[in-house]
mmCIF file of C-alpha atoms and ligand atoms in Angstrom:
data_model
loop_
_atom_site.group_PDB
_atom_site.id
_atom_site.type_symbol
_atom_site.label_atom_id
_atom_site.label_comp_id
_atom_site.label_asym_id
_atom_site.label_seq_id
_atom_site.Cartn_x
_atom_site.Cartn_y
_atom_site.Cartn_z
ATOM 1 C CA UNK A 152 -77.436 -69.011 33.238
ATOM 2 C CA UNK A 153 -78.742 -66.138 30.930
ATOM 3 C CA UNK A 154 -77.368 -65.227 27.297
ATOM 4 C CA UNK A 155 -75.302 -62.405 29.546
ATOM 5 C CA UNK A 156 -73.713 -64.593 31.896
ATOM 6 C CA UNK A 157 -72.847 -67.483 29.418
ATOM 7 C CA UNK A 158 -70.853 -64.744 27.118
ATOM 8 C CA UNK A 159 -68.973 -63.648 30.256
ATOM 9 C CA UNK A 160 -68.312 -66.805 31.283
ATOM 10 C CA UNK A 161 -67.402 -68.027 28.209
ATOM 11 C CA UNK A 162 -64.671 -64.969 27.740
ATOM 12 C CA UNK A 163 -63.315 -65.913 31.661
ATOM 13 C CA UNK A 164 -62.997 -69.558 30.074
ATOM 14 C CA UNK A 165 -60.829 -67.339 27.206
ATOM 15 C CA UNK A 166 -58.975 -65.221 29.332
ATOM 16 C CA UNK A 167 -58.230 -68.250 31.836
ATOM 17 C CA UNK A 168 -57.375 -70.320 28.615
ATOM 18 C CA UNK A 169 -55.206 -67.440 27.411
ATOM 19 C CA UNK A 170 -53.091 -67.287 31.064
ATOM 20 C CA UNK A 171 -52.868 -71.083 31.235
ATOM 21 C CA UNK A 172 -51.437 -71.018 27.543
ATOM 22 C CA UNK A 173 -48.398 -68.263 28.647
ATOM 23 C CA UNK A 174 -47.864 -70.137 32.034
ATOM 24 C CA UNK A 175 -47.247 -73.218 30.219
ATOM 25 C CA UNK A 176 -45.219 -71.520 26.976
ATOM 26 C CA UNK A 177 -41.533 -72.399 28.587
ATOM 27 C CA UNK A 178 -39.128 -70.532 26.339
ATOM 28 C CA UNK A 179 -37.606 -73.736 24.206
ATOM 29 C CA UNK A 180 -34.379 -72.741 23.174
ATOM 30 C CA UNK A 181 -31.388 -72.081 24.480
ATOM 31 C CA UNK A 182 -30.552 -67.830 24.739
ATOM 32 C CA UNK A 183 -34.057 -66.715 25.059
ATOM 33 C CA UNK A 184 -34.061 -66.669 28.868
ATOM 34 C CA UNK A 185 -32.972 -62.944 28.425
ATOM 35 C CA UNK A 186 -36.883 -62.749 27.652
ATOM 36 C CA UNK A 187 -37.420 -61.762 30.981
ATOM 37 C CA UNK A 188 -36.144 -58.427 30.879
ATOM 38 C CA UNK A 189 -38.443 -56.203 28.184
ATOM 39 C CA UNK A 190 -36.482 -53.975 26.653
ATOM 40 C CA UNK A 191 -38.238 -53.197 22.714
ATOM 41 C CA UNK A 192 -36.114 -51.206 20.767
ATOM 42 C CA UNK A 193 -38.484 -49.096 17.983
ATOM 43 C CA UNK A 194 -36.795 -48.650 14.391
ATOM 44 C CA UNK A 195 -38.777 -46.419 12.156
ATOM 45 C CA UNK A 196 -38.554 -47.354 8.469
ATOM 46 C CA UNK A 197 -40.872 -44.238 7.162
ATOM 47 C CA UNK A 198 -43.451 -42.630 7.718
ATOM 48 C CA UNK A 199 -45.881 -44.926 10.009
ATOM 49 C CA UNK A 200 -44.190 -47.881 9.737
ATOM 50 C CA UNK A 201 -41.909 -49.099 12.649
ATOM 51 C CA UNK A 202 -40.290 -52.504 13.323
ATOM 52 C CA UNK A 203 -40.072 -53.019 17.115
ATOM 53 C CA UNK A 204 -37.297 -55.313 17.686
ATOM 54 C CA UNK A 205 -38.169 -57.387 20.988
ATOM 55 C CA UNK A 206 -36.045 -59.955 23.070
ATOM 56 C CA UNK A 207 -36.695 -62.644 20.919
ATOM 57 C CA UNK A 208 -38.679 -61.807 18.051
ATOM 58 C CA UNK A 209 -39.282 -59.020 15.688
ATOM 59 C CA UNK A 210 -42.835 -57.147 14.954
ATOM 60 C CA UNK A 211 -43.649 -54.936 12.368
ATOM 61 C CA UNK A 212 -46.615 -52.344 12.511
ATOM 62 C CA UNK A 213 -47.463 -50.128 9.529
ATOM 63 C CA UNK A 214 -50.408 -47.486 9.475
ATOM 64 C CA UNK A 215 -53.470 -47.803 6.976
ATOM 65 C CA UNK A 216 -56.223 -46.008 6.771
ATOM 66 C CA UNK A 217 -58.192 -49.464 7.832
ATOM 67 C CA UNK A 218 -55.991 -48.921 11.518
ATOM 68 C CA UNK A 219 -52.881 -50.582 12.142
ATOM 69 C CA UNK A 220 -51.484 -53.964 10.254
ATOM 70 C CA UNK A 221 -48.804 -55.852 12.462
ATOM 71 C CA UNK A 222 -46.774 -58.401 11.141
ATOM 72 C CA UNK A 223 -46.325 -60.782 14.256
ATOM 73 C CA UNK A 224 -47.056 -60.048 17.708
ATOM 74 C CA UNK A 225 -43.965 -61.306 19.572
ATOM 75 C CA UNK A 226 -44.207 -63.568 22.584
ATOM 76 C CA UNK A 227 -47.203 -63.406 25.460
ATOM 77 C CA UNK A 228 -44.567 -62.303 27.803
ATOM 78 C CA UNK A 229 -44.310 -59.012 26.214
ATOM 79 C CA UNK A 230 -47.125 -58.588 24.483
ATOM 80 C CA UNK A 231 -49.058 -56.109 26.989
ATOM 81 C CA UNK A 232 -45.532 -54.170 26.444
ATOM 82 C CA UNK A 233 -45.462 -54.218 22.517
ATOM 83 C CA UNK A 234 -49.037 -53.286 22.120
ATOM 84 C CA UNK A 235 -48.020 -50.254 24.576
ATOM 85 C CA UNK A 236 -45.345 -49.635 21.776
ATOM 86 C CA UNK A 237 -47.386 -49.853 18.991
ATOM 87 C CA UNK A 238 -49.883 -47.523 20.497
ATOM 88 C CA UNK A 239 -47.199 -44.382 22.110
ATOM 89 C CA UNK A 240 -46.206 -44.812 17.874
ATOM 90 C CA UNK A 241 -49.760 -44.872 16.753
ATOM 91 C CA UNK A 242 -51.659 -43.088 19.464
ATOM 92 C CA UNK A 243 -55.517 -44.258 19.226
ATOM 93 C CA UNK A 244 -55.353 -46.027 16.391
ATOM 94 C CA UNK A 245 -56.911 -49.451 16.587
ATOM 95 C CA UNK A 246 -54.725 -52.748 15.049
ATOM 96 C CA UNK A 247 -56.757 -53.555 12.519
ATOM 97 C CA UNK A 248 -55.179 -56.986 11.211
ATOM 98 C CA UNK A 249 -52.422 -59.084 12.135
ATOM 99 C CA UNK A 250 -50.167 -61.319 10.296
ATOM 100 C CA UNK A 251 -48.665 -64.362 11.647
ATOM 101 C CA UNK A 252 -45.634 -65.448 9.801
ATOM 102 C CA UNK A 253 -45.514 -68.791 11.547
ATOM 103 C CA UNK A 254 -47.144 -70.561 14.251
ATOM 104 C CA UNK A 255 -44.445 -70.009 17.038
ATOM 105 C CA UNK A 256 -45.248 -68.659 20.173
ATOM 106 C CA UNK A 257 -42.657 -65.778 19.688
ATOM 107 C CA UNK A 258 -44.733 -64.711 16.934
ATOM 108 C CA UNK A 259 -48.325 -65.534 18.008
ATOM 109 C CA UNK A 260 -48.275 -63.714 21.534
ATOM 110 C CA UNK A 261 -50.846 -60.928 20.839
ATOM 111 C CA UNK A 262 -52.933 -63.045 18.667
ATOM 112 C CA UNK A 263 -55.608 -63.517 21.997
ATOM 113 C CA UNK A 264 -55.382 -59.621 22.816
ATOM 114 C CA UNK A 265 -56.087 -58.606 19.176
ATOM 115 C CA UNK A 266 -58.536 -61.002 18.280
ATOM 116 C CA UNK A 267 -60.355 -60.248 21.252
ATOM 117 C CA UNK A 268 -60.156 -56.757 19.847
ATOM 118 C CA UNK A 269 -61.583 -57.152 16.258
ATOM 119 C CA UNK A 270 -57.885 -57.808 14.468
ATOM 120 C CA UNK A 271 -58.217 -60.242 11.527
ATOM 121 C CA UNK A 272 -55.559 -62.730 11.569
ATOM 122 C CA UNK A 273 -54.041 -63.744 8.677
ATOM 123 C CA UNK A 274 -51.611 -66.809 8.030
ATOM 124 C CA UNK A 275 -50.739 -69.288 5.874
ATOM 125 C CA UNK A 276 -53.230 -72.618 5.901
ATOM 126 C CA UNK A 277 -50.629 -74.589 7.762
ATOM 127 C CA UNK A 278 -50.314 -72.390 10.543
ATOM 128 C CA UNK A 279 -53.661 -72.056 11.328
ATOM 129 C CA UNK A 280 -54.090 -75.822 11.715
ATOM 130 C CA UNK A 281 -50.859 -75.838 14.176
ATOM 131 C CA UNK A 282 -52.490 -73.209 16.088
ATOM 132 C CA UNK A 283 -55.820 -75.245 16.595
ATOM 133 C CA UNK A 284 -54.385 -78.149 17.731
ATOM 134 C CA UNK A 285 -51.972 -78.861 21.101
ATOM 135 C CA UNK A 286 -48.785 -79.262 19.500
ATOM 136 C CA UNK A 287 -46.270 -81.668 20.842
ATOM 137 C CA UNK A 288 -43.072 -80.835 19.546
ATOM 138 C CA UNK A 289 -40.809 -83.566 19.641
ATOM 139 C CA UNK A 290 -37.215 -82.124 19.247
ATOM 140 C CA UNK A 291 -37.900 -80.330 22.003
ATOM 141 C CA UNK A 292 -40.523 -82.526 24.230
ATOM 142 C CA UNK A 293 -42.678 -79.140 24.855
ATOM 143 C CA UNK A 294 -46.083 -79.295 24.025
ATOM 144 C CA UNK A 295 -47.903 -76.244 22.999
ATOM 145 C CA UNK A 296 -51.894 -75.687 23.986
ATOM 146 C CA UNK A 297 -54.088 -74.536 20.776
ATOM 147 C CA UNK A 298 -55.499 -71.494 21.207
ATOM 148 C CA UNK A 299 -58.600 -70.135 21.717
ATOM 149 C CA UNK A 300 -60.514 -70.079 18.597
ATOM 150 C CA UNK A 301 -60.940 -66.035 19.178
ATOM 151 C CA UNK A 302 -56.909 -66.022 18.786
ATOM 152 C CA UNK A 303 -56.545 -68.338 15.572
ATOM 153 C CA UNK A 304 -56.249 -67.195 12.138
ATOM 154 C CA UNK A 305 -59.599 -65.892 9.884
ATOM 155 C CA UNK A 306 -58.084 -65.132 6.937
ATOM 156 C CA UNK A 307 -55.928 -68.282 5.665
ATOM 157 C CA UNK A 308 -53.996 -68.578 2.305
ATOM 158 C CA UNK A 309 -51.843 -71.403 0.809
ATOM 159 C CA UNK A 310 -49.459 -70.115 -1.708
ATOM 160 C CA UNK A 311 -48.230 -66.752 -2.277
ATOM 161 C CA UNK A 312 -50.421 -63.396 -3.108
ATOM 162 C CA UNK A 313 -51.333 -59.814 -1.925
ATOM 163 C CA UNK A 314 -54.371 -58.657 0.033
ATOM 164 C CA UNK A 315 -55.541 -54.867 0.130
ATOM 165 C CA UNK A 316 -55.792 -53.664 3.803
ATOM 166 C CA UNK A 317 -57.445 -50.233 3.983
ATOM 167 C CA UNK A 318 -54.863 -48.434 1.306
ATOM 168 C CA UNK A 319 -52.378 -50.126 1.643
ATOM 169 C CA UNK A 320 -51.705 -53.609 -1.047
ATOM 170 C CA UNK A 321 -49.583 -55.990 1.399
ATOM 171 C CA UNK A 322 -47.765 -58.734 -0.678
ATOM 172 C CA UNK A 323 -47.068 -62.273 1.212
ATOM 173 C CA UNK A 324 -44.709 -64.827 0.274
ATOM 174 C CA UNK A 325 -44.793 -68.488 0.927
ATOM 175 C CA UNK A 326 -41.306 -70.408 1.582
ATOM 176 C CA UNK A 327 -42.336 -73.815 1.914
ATOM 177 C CA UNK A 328 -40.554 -76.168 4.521
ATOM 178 C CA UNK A 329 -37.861 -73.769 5.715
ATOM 179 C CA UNK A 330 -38.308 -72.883 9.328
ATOM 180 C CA UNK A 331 -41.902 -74.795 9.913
ATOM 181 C CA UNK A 332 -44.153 -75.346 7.523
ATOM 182 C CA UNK A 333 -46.352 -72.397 7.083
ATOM 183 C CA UNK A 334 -43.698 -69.815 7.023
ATOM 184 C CA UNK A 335 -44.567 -66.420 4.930
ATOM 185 C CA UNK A 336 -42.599 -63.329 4.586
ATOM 186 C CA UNK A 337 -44.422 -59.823 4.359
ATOM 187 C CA UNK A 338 -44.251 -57.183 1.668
ATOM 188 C CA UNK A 339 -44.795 -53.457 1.817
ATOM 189 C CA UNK A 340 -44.031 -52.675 -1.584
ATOM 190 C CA UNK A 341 -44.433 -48.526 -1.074
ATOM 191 C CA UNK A 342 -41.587 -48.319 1.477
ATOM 192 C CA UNK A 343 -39.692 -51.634 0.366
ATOM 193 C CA UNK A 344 -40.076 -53.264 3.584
ATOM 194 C CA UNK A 345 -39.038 -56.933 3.669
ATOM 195 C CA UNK A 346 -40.200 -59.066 6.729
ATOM 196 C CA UNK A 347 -38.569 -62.473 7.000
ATOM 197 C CA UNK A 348 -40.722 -64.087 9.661
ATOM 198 C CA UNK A 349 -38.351 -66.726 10.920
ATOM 199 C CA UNK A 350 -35.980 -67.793 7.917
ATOM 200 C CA UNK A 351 -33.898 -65.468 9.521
ATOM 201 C CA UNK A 352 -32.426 -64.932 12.370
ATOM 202 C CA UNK A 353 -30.247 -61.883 12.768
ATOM 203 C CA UNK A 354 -28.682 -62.144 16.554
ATOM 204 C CA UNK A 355 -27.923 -65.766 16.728
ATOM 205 C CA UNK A 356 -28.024 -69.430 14.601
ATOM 206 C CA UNK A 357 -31.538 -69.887 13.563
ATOM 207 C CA UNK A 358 -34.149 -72.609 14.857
ATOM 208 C CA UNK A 359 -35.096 -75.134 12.189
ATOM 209 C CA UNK A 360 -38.220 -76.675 13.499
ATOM 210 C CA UNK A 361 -37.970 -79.981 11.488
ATOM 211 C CA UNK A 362 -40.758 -81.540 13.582
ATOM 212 C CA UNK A 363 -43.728 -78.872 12.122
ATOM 213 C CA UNK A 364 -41.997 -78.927 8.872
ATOM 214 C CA UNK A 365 -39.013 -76.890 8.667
ATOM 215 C CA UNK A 366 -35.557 -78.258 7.088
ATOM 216 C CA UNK A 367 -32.714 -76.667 6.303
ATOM 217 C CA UNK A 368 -32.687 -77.079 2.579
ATOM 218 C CA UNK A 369 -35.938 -75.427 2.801
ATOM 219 C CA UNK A 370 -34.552 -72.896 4.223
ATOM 220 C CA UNK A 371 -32.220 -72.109 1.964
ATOM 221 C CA UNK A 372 -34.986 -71.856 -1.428
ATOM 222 C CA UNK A 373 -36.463 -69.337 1.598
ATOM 223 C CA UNK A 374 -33.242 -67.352 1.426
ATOM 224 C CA UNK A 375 -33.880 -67.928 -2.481
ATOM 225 C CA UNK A 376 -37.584 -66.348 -1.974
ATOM 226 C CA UNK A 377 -36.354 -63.601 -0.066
ATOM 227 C CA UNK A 378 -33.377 -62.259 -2.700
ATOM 228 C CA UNK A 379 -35.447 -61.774 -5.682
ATOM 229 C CA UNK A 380 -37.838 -59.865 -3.585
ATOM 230 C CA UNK A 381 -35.381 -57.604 -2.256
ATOM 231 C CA UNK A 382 -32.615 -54.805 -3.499
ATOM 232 C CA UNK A 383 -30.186 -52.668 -2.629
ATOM 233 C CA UNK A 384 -32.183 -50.351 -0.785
ATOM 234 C CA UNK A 385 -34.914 -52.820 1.001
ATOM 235 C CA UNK A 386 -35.064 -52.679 4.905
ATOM 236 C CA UNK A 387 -35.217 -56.359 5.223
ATOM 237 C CA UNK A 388 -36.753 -56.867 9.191
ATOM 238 C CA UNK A 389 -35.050 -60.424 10.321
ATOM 239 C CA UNK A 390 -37.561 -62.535 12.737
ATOM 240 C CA UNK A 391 -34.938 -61.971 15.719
ATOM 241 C CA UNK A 392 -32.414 -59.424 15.618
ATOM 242 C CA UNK A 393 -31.421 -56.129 13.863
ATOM 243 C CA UNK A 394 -32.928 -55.534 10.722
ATOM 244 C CA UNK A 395 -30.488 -55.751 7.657
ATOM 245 C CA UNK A 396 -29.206 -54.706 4.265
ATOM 246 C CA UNK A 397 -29.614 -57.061 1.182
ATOM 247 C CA UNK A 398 -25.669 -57.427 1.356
ATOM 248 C CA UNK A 399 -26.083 -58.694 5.146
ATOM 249 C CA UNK A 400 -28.660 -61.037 3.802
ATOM 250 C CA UNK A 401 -26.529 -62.068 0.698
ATOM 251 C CA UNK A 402 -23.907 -63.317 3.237
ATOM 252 C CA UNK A 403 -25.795 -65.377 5.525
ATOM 253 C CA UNK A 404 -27.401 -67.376 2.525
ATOM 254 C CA UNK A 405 -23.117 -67.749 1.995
ATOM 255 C CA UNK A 406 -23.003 -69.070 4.873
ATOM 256 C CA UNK A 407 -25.543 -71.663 4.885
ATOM 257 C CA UNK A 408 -25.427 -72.904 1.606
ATOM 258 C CA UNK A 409 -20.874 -74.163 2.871
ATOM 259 C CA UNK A 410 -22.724 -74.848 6.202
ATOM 260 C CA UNK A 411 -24.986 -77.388 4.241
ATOM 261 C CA UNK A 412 -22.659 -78.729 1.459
ATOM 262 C CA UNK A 413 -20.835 -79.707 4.676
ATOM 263 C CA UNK A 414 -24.073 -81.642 6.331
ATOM 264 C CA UNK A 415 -25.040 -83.427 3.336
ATOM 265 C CA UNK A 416 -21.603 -84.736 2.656
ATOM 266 C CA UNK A 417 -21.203 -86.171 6.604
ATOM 267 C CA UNK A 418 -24.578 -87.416 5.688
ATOM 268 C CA UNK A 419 -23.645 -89.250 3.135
ATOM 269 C CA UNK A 420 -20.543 -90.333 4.518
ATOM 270 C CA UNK A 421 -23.166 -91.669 7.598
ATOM 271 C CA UNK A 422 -21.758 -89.504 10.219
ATOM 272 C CA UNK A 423 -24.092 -89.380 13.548
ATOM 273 C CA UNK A 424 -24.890 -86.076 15.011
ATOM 274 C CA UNK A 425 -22.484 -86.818 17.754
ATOM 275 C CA UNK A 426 -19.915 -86.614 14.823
ATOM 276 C CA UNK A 427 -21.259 -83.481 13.585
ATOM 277 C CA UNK A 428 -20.824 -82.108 16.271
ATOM 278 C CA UNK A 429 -17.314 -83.128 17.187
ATOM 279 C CA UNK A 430 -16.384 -82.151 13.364
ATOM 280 C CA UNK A 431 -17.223 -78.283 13.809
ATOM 281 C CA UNK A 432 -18.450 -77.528 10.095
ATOM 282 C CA UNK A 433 -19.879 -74.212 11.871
ATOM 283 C CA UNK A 434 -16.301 -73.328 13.511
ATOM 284 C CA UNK A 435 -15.363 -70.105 11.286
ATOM 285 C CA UNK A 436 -18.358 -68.883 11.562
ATOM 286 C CA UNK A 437 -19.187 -69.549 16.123
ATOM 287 C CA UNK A 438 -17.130 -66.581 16.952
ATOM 288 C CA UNK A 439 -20.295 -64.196 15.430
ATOM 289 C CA UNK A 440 -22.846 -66.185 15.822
ATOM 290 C CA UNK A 441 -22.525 -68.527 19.248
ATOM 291 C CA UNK A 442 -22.940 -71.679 20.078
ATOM 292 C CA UNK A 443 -24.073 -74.148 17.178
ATOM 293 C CA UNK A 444 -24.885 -77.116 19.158
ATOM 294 C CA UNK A 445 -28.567 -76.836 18.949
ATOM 295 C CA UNK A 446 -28.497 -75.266 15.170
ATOM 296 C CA UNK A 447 -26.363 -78.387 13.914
ATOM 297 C CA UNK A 448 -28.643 -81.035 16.072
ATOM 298 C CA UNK A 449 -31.848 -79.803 14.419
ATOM 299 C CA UNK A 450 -29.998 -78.351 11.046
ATOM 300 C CA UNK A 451 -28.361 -82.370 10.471
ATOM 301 C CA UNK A 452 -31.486 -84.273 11.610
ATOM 302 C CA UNK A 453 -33.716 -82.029 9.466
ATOM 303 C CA UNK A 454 -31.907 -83.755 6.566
ATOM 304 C CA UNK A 455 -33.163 -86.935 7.447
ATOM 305 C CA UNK A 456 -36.344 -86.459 5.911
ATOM 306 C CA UNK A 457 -35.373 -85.340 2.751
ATOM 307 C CA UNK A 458 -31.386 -86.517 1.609
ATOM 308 C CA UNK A 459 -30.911 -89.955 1.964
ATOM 309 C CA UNK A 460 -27.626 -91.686 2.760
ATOM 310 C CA UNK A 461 -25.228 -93.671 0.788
ATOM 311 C CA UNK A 462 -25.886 -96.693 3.693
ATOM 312 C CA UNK A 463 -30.091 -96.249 3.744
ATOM 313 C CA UNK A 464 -31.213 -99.820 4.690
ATOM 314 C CA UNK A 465 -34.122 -99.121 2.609
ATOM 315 C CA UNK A 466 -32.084 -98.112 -0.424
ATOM 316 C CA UNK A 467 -30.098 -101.059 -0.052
ATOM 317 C CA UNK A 468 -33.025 -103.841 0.126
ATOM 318 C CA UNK A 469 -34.476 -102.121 -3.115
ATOM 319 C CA UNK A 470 -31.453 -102.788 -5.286
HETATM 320 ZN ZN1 ZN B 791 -40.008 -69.576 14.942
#
């Protein structure tokens, strides 16, 4: 096999690799099976810079004169149809780097299209090691393939900063354990353009992925993050749903700071999740935003790790 036929053969391993990996992504929670149908809804925020709001994750794609930065490239399943988008909004231009605000699959879906193409990938340390490895997630008992290493972050970063793409200085923010573990939000100071990456969800409770890091405490001091960088007239782009007013945002941290007073008091008071459940400390708040079965579940075990309760065995043996 000549130099020629290895490379080909190497980029059918990718492309097989790239298949198997969106064959096997099942979509893990409950709601997204609307996924199926592609409709991506285009928001322009100014000039040449659009949020396209997909069926279960947001993207952002601003102009430079580098080529086009995206923040996130939604899931595989619609990524041929959001890089479609991108390009009828930014005919011929070339995506010239590509942020990942956290490893998920709704967010890394172009990441093997792109980086085939040239894109540089940029992400926070964290998830760029999630991405190279198969990821079993255990909440969920779905196991995620790595991906190739054409489709992984290049440029990696562990707290917050700002890069220069082509003209245009990008800021990134770090919010440590609120969603996963490597979540970032993305600046673009000129048009005061806010994107959340997945601290916030906009069209539904939000996932808090407690096995790669995420709790909901955290995700609160990411709510924290996210008002000082914002005011009154930032376009803050959600990671699912429509984008939203720094009023809009003001409520929902509201809203989880009485959800999680509530938590950490049945924690204490050594309530099981059953009991959470049955208790309701979501109920005024279902009617908007659905059923909170699966947000409670992972919301009150992602305490676990971090509040301890009054009954800990391992308290107890100390004193
Ligand atoms: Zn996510």
């Amino acid at each position: 096999m000549n130099s020629r036929e290895l490379l080909d053969s190497r980029r059918q391993l990718l492309k097989s690799a790239g298949s198997l990996a969106a064959s096997l992504v099942a979509l893990p929670y409950a709601g997204l099976a609307r996924a199926q149908a592609v409709e991506l809804e285009t928001v322009r925020l100014a000039d040449g810079l659009v949020a396209v709001i997909g069926p279960n994750a947001n993207v952002v794609a601003a102009d430079s004169t580098d080529g086009i930065i995206m923040v996130d490239g939604g899931h595989a399943s619609w990524s041929g149809a959001l890089l479609r988008t991108i390009d009828d909004n930014f005919p011929g231009r070339p995506v010239s780097a590509l942020f990942n605000t956290h490893w998920h699959t709704e967010q890394t879906g172009s990441n093997l299209a792109l980086g085939e193409r040239g894109a540089r990938i940029i992400a926070h340390e964290n998830t760029s090691l999630w991405l190279g490895t198969e990821v079993w997630v255990r909440w969920s008992d779905i196991r995620y393939p790595p991906l190739p290493e054409i489709a992984r972050p290049v440029t990696t970063f562990l707290d917050s900063g700002s890069i220069l793409l082509g003209d245009r200085e990008v800021g990134y923010g770090y919010m440590r354990n609120a969603h996963t573990d490597g979540d970032v939000c993305v600046l673009f100071p000129r048009e005061n353009v806010l994107v959340t990456g997945g601290v916030v969800s906009n069209d539904g409770w939000p996932v808090i992925d407690w096995w790669t890091g995420g709790w909901l405490g955290g995700m609160l001091d990411g709510f924290d993050s996210l008002l000082a960088l914002a005011d009154e007239n930032t376009r803050i782009v959600p990671g699912n749903g429509p984008v939203m007013s720094l009023a809009e945002l003001r409520s929902q941290h509201e809203m989880y700071l009485t959800i999680f007073d509530r938590l950490q008091t049945m924690l204490r008071q050594s309530f099981g999740t059953e009991e959470v459940l049955a208790a309701a400390p979501t109920a005024e708040y279902d009617a908007a935003w659905g059923d909170p079965e699966q947000f409670l579940t992972l919301a009150f075990e992602s305490l676990w790790g971090h509040l301890r309760d009054a009954h800990d065995t391992r308290l107890r043996n100390i004193a």
